[in-house]
């Protein structure tokens, strides 16, 4: 799956965020060689490594999730999300649901399970397709990569989160990640609560396991502008409600 990004190419989802394939994988290959790990080229797991069906995953994880979800604090959500992720990585092949529909150009969504105790949204992105950065304001998310590769960026508003603001705000890019099969990205209401995706040249798919923590409210798009402070990885931005 790591061959999805052509050699010596680069791709950029938002200002200042660019992944250069050669440098990234060169570093990983060197690290594997130095550690005497099998395979000089990075051998990421495939979904076939997993051994759980969706039904088995839901059955196994539901009791512990129902216990942990009761604590909606930042720490409680961290415990919940990391626990859910520890179960989710055991998933094997996850079929594209029959209910998958195109919601935007090159972007399909279906559901493998839900809504209790969580919804398992299955997203499929065509090559280069984009899910624009958006805030999760009432539910947290475990994203699990299934196929292909997508570049994921997470942001937080500097200072208190205030999605009602219409003027310019400052955001910090707290995380950027090449999401491959078996990789996990976490979004809680307290941290990393904005995420956006750009599919690699061969597309990508994954699961967003979403759990509502507080009553439903607006979840605006984040429009990320130019860099403000490179050292702190901050950007000028504004919220755009209704998309
Ligand atoms: Fe999302």
Short mmCIF file of C-alpha atoms and ligand atoms in Angstrom, two decimals:
data_model
loop_
_atom_site.label_atom_id
_atom_site.label_comp_id
_atom_site.label_asym_id
_atom_site.label_seq_id
_atom_site.Cartn_x
_atom_site.Cartn_y
_atom_site.Cartn_z
CA UNK A 1 0.00 0.00 0.00
CA UNK A 2 2.94 2.28 0.51
CA UNK A 3 3.48 2.22 -3.24
CA UNK A 4 0.30 4.25 -3.64
CA UNK A 5 2.32 7.46 -3.66
CA UNK A 6 4.56 7.54 -6.72
CA UNK A 7 8.27 7.85 -6.10
CA UNK A 8 9.60 11.37 -5.88
CA UNK A 9 6.11 12.84 -5.91
CA UNK A 10 4.54 15.13 -3.38
CA UNK A 11 0.97 16.10 -2.51
CA UNK A 12 -0.43 18.80 -0.31
CA UNK A 13 -3.93 19.01 1.18
CA UNK A 14 -3.71 22.40 2.84
CA UNK A 15 -1.20 25.24 2.87
CA UNK A 16 2.12 24.17 4.25
CA UNK A 17 1.32 20.46 4.50
CA UNK A 18 3.22 18.46 1.93
CA UNK A 19 4.33 14.84 1.96
CA UNK A 20 7.32 13.92 -0.12
CA UNK A 21 7.32 10.20 -0.67
CA UNK A 22 11.00 9.58 -1.20
CA UNK A 23 12.12 11.27 1.99
CA UNK A 24 9.47 9.69 4.19
CA UNK A 25 9.88 6.12 3.06
CA UNK A 26 13.63 6.47 2.83
CA UNK A 27 13.70 7.28 6.52
CA UNK A 28 11.46 4.32 7.37
CA UNK A 29 13.54 1.90 5.29
CA UNK A 30 16.69 3.12 6.96
CA UNK A 31 15.11 2.69 10.38
CA UNK A 32 14.06 -0.89 9.55
CA UNK A 33 17.52 -1.73 8.32
CA UNK A 34 19.13 -0.21 11.39
CA UNK A 35 16.82 -2.17 13.67
CA UNK A 36 17.37 -5.40 11.70
CA UNK A 37 13.65 -5.65 11.11
CA UNK A 38 12.48 -8.06 8.43
CA UNK A 39 12.26 -6.45 5.04
CA UNK A 40 14.34 -3.50 4.01
CA UNK A 41 11.26 -1.97 2.45
CA UNK A 42 8.45 -1.07 4.85
CA UNK A 43 5.95 -3.92 5.00
CA UNK A 44 2.83 -2.37 6.46
CA UNK A 45 0.15 -4.69 7.63
CA UNK A 46 -2.70 -5.55 5.35
CA UNK A 47 -6.29 -5.86 6.39
CA UNK A 48 -6.00 -9.62 5.97
CA UNK A 49 -3.84 -9.56 9.12
CA UNK A 50 -6.93 -8.81 11.18
CA UNK A 51 -9.16 -11.65 12.27
CA UNK A 52 -12.35 -9.98 13.49
CA UNK A 53 -15.54 -9.34 11.59
CA UNK A 54 -17.53 -6.19 12.24
CA UNK A 55 -20.07 -8.20 14.27
CA UNK A 56 -17.34 -9.73 16.40
CA UNK A 57 -15.69 -6.35 16.96
CA UNK A 58 -18.95 -4.78 18.08
CA UNK A 59 -19.74 -7.72 20.34
CA UNK A 60 -16.32 -7.73 21.99
CA UNK A 61 -15.93 -3.98 22.47
CA UNK A 62 -19.45 -2.94 23.45
CA UNK A 63 -19.30 -3.85 27.18
CA UNK A 64 -16.07 -1.96 27.84
CA UNK A 65 -17.15 0.98 25.66
CA UNK A 66 -20.43 1.36 27.53
CA UNK A 67 -18.47 1.54 30.76
CA UNK A 68 -15.81 3.99 29.54
CA UNK A 69 -18.11 6.30 27.57
CA UNK A 70 -19.76 7.39 30.81
CA UNK A 71 -16.74 9.60 31.49
CA UNK A 72 -16.99 12.38 28.92
CA UNK A 73 -14.07 14.37 30.31
CA UNK A 74 -10.97 14.88 28.21
CA UNK A 75 -9.18 12.11 30.07
CA UNK A 76 -12.23 9.88 29.90
CA UNK A 77 -12.44 10.33 26.14
CA UNK A 78 -8.74 9.57 25.79
CA UNK A 79 -9.24 6.29 27.65
CA UNK A 80 -12.33 5.50 25.61
CA UNK A 81 -10.74 6.24 22.24
CA UNK A 82 -7.51 4.38 22.91
CA UNK A 83 -9.45 1.37 24.17
CA UNK A 84 -11.78 1.41 21.17
CA UNK A 85 -8.78 1.70 18.85
CA UNK A 86 -7.08 -1.27 20.53
CA UNK A 87 -10.07 -3.40 19.57
CA UNK A 88 -10.54 -1.82 16.13
CA UNK A 89 -7.08 -2.76 14.91
CA UNK A 90 -8.14 -6.41 15.10
CA UNK A 91 -10.66 -5.90 12.32
CA UNK A 92 -9.96 -7.86 9.16
CA UNK A 93 -11.57 -7.16 5.82
CA UNK A 94 -14.47 -4.75 6.21
CA UNK A 95 -16.93 -4.92 3.30
CA UNK A 96 -18.07 -1.71 1.64
CA UNK A 97 -21.67 -1.42 2.79
CA UNK A 98 -24.48 -1.65 0.26
CA UNK A 99 -25.80 1.66 1.61
CA UNK A 100 -22.69 3.60 0.54
CA UNK A 101 -23.65 6.76 -1.33
CA UNK A 102 -21.71 9.56 -2.98
CA UNK A 103 -21.86 12.63 -0.73
CA UNK A 104 -19.36 14.74 -2.65
CA UNK A 105 -17.23 14.37 -5.74
CA UNK A 106 -15.11 11.25 -5.29
CA UNK A 107 -16.33 10.73 -1.73
CA UNK A 108 -18.71 7.91 -0.76
CA UNK A 109 -19.99 7.09 2.71
CA UNK A 110 -21.86 4.09 4.05
CA UNK A 111 -22.42 2.56 7.44
CA UNK A 112 -21.24 -0.84 8.67
CA UNK A 113 -22.89 -0.47 12.08
CA UNK A 114 -24.80 1.97 14.26
CA UNK A 115 -25.89 3.96 16.02
CA UNK A 116 -25.47 2.01 19.26
CA UNK A 117 -23.04 2.16 20.95
CA UNK A 118 -21.33 3.94 18.05
CA UNK A 119 -21.68 4.45 14.33
CA UNK A 120 -19.16 2.86 12.00
CA UNK A 121 -19.02 5.11 8.96
CA UNK A 122 -17.20 3.63 6.01
CA UNK A 123 -15.67 6.26 3.75
CA UNK A 124 -14.25 5.65 0.30
CA UNK A 125 -12.21 8.34 -1.42
CA UNK A 126 -11.24 8.41 -5.08
CA UNK A 127 -7.65 9.35 -5.90
CA UNK A 128 -6.98 12.89 -4.76
CA UNK A 129 -10.45 13.32 -3.24
CA UNK A 130 -10.70 15.64 -0.27
CA UNK A 131 -12.67 15.72 2.96
CA UNK A 132 -12.21 19.29 4.04
CA UNK A 133 -11.11 19.96 7.61
CA UNK A 134 -14.14 20.05 9.92
CA UNK A 135 -14.70 20.17 13.65
CA UNK A 136 -16.25 17.35 15.64
CA UNK A 137 -18.27 19.13 18.30
CA UNK A 138 -20.53 16.43 19.77
CA UNK A 139 -18.93 13.06 19.04
CA UNK A 140 -15.46 11.61 19.16
CA UNK A 141 -13.92 9.48 16.43
CA UNK A 142 -11.56 6.58 15.94
CA UNK A 143 -10.45 6.56 12.31
CA UNK A 144 -9.00 3.28 11.05
CA UNK A 145 -7.33 3.09 7.65
CA UNK A 146 -8.59 0.19 5.52
CA UNK A 147 -7.15 0.53 2.02
CA UNK A 148 -4.88 2.90 0.13
CA UNK A 149 -3.42 5.96 1.77
CA UNK A 150 -4.80 9.29 2.88
CA UNK A 151 -3.07 12.30 4.33
CA UNK A 152 -4.82 13.31 7.55
CA UNK A 153 -4.34 16.62 9.33
CA UNK A 154 -5.74 17.47 12.77
CA UNK A 155 -6.15 21.01 14.09
CA UNK A 156 -7.23 22.79 17.26
CA UNK A 157 -8.25 26.40 17.71
CA UNK A 158 -5.69 28.38 19.69
CA UNK A 159 -7.43 29.35 22.93
CA UNK A 160 -10.91 28.11 23.65
CA UNK A 161 -12.85 26.42 20.87
CA UNK A 162 -15.50 28.85 19.63
CA UNK A 163 -17.19 27.70 16.44
CA UNK A 164 -19.55 30.70 16.55
CA UNK A 165 -16.77 33.11 15.72
CA UNK A 166 -16.94 34.54 12.24
CA UNK A 167 -13.71 36.52 12.30
CA UNK A 168 -10.22 35.21 11.73
CA UNK A 169 -8.95 32.72 14.25
CA UNK A 170 -5.62 31.01 14.81
CA UNK A 171 -5.34 27.24 14.65
CA UNK A 172 -2.51 24.86 15.37
CA UNK A 173 -1.90 21.78 13.27
CA UNK A 174 -1.45 19.32 16.08
CA UNK A 175 -0.98 16.26 13.94
CA UNK A 176 -0.35 15.20 10.37
CA UNK A 177 -0.29 11.59 9.33
CA UNK A 178 -0.18 9.30 6.34
CA UNK A 179 -3.07 6.99 7.17
CA UNK A 180 -2.45 3.49 5.80
CA UNK A 181 -4.27 0.20 6.40
CA UNK A 182 -4.22 -0.48 10.11
CA UNK A 183 -3.24 3.08 11.07
CA UNK A 184 -5.38 4.94 13.58
CA UNK A 185 -6.21 8.63 14.04
CA UNK A 186 -8.11 9.82 17.11
CA UNK A 187 -10.44 12.82 17.46
CA UNK A 188 -11.88 13.75 20.85
CA UNK A 189 -13.95 16.77 21.79
CA UNK A 190 -10.98 18.00 23.82
CA UNK A 191 -8.05 17.39 21.46
CA UNK A 192 -7.37 17.00 17.74
CA UNK A 193 -11.05 17.83 17.22
CA UNK A 194 -10.64 18.99 13.61
CA UNK A 195 -9.64 16.50 10.97
CA UNK A 196 -9.40 16.61 7.20
CA UNK A 197 -8.36 14.06 4.60
CA UNK A 198 -6.76 13.97 1.16
CA UNK A 199 -6.63 10.62 -0.60
CA UNK A 200 -3.39 9.51 -2.20
CA UNK A 201 -3.04 8.85 -5.93
CA UNK A 202 -4.76 5.46 -5.72
CA UNK A 203 -7.51 6.48 -3.36
CA UNK A 204 -8.21 5.39 0.19
CA UNK A 205 -10.89 3.99 2.44
CA UNK A 206 -11.38 3.74 6.16
CA UNK A 207 -13.74 3.62 9.09
CA UNK A 208 -14.80 6.53 11.26
CA UNK A 209 -16.09 4.95 14.47
CA UNK A 210 -18.08 7.84 15.89
CA UNK A 211 -19.56 8.04 19.38
CA UNK A 212 -21.87 10.88 20.42
CA UNK A 213 -20.78 12.36 23.75
CA UNK A 214 -22.95 15.49 24.03
CA UNK A 215 -26.14 16.65 22.28
CA UNK A 216 -25.86 17.24 18.55
CA UNK A 217 -24.68 20.71 17.53
CA UNK A 218 -23.13 22.44 14.53
CA UNK A 219 -19.90 20.99 13.19
CA UNK A 220 -18.40 23.67 10.98
CA UNK A 221 -15.82 23.43 8.25
CA UNK A 222 -12.43 24.93 9.04
CA UNK A 223 -10.97 27.02 6.25
CA UNK A 224 -7.22 27.00 6.76
CA UNK A 225 -5.27 29.92 5.37
CA UNK A 226 -1.65 30.91 5.34
CA UNK A 227 0.90 29.92 7.94
CA UNK A 228 1.20 32.31 10.85
CA UNK A 229 4.05 30.91 12.91
CA UNK A 230 6.07 28.07 11.36
CA UNK A 231 7.74 27.13 14.64
CA UNK A 232 4.41 26.66 16.40
CA UNK A 233 2.70 25.26 13.29
CA UNK A 234 -0.09 27.80 13.51
CA UNK A 235 -2.26 29.09 10.67
CA UNK A 236 -4.77 31.81 10.03
CA UNK A 237 -8.22 30.28 9.63
CA UNK A 238 -11.94 30.84 9.95
CA UNK A 239 -15.00 28.71 10.58
CA UNK A 240 -17.54 28.17 7.83
CA UNK A 241 -20.88 26.92 9.09
CA UNK A 242 -23.43 25.14 6.99
CA UNK A 243 -21.23 22.93 4.84
FE1 LIG B 1 -15.09 13.89 10.55
#
